[in-house]
Amino acid sequence: MSDDIFPPYRPPDWYPLQRALASVFGIAAVEATAAFWFIGFVAGPAGVGELRVYEHSATRRSLALDAAGSAYRWFDEMGSYVRVDDEEALVEALV
């Protein structure tokens, strides 16, 4: 089987989501990590590296974060992920 079709398994990276939740809503919000699914890794903008994509289990809205927990959103017009406000991205994913 080709690695292009089935990439090697990589464990979920929860740290960026935990960091983002804590920095925006406070340390108690880290428990909200349990309401998300880890979707996987995607290529981020040049100079940023991989993004981690999470999906909220109730809202089904996705959230893309870099390794430090900064938020990004996919824009079809640009054909890439673009840095967005962390709080807005988290609130959008949660409600």
Short mmCIF file of C-alpha atoms in Angstrom, two decimals:
data_model
loop_
_atom_site.label_atom_id
_atom_site.label_comp_id
_atom_site.label_asym_id
_atom_site.label_seq_id
_atom_site.Cartn_x
_atom_site.Cartn_y
_atom_site.Cartn_z
CA MET A 1 0.00 0.00 0.00
CA SER A 2 1.16 3.50 -0.79
CA ASP A 3 1.95 5.99 1.97
CA ASP A 4 0.23 8.65 -0.15
CA ILE A 5 -3.10 6.89 0.32
CA PHE A 6 -2.56 5.67 3.87
CA PRO A 7 -0.01 7.83 5.70
CA PRO A 8 1.75 6.29 8.68
CA TYR A 9 -0.12 6.55 11.98
CA ARG A 10 0.69 9.56 14.13
CA PRO A 11 -0.81 9.96 17.59
CA PRO A 12 -3.15 12.90 18.19
CA ASP A 13 -1.52 16.14 19.32
CA TRP A 14 -3.76 17.64 22.01
CA TYR A 15 -1.27 20.19 23.34
CA PRO A 16 -2.15 23.01 20.88
CA LEU A 17 -5.87 22.72 21.68
CA GLN A 18 -5.22 22.63 25.42
CA ARG A 19 -2.93 25.66 25.15
CA ALA A 20 -5.45 27.61 23.04
CA LEU A 21 -8.35 26.88 25.40
CA ALA A 22 -6.30 27.83 28.46
CA SER A 23 -4.96 31.05 26.96
CA VAL A 24 -8.37 32.29 25.81
CA PHE A 25 -10.74 30.98 28.51
CA GLY A 26 -8.49 30.12 31.46
CA ILE A 27 -6.88 26.93 32.71
CA ALA A 28 -10.22 25.35 33.73
CA ALA A 29 -11.26 25.38 30.06
CA VAL A 30 -8.66 22.70 29.26
CA GLU A 31 -11.33 20.17 30.26
CA ALA A 32 -13.24 21.22 27.10
CA THR A 33 -10.61 19.31 25.12
CA ALA A 34 -12.72 16.20 25.75
CA ALA A 35 -15.47 17.66 23.54
CA PHE A 36 -13.20 17.60 20.46
CA TRP A 37 -12.06 14.91 18.05
CA PHE A 38 -8.59 15.01 16.58
CA ILE A 39 -8.97 14.93 12.79
CA GLY A 40 -5.33 15.01 11.75
CA PHE A 41 -2.46 17.06 10.40
CA VAL A 42 -2.54 19.34 7.35
CA ALA A 43 0.04 21.56 5.68
CA GLY A 44 -0.08 25.09 7.04
CA PRO A 45 1.01 28.37 5.47
CA ALA A 46 4.63 28.83 4.45
CA GLY A 47 6.84 29.23 7.49
CA VAL A 48 4.20 27.87 9.90
CA GLY A 49 4.52 24.14 9.40
CA GLU A 50 1.81 21.60 10.06
CA LEU A 51 -1.56 22.51 11.48
CA ARG A 52 -3.57 20.24 13.73
CA VAL A 53 -7.27 19.98 12.88
CA TYR A 54 -9.87 19.29 15.55
CA GLU A 55 -13.66 18.97 15.30
CA HIS A 56 -16.10 19.74 18.08
CA SER A 57 -18.26 16.68 18.75
CA ALA A 58 -21.53 18.64 19.18
CA THR A 59 -21.21 21.56 16.74
CA ARG A 60 -19.24 19.58 14.13
CA ARG A 61 -17.22 22.73 13.48
CA SER A 62 -13.53 22.37 12.82
CA LEU A 63 -10.62 24.25 14.30
CA ALA A 64 -7.10 24.38 12.84
CA LEU A 65 -4.22 25.24 15.17
CA ASP A 66 -0.46 25.44 14.77
CA ALA A 67 1.91 23.76 17.22
CA ALA A 68 1.75 26.79 19.55
CA GLY A 69 -2.06 26.89 19.60
CA SER A 70 -2.60 29.81 17.19
CA ALA A 71 -5.75 29.54 15.05
CA TYR A 72 -6.04 29.35 11.27
CA ARG A 73 -8.96 29.19 8.86
CA TRP A 74 -9.11 27.81 5.33
CA PHE A 75 -10.03 30.38 2.68
CA ASP A 76 -11.05 28.94 -0.70
CA GLU A 77 -10.35 32.26 -2.40
CA MET A 78 -6.72 32.06 -1.34
CA GLY A 79 -6.40 28.29 -1.51
CA SER A 80 -4.69 28.19 1.87
CA TYR A 81 -4.99 28.56 5.62
CA VAL A 82 -4.73 32.09 7.02
CA ARG A 83 -4.05 33.19 10.60
CA VAL A 84 -7.22 34.33 12.41
CA ASP A 85 -8.11 35.60 15.87
CA ASP A 86 -7.76 32.79 18.44
CA GLU A 87 -10.79 33.72 20.54
CA GLU A 88 -13.09 34.11 17.51
CA ALA A 89 -11.98 30.75 16.10
CA LEU A 90 -12.54 28.96 19.43
CA VAL A 91 -15.94 30.54 20.01
CA GLU A 92 -16.98 29.68 16.45
CA ALA A 93 -16.00 26.04 17.00
CA LEU A 94 -17.80 25.84 20.34
CA VAL A 95 -21.17 27.43 19.48
#
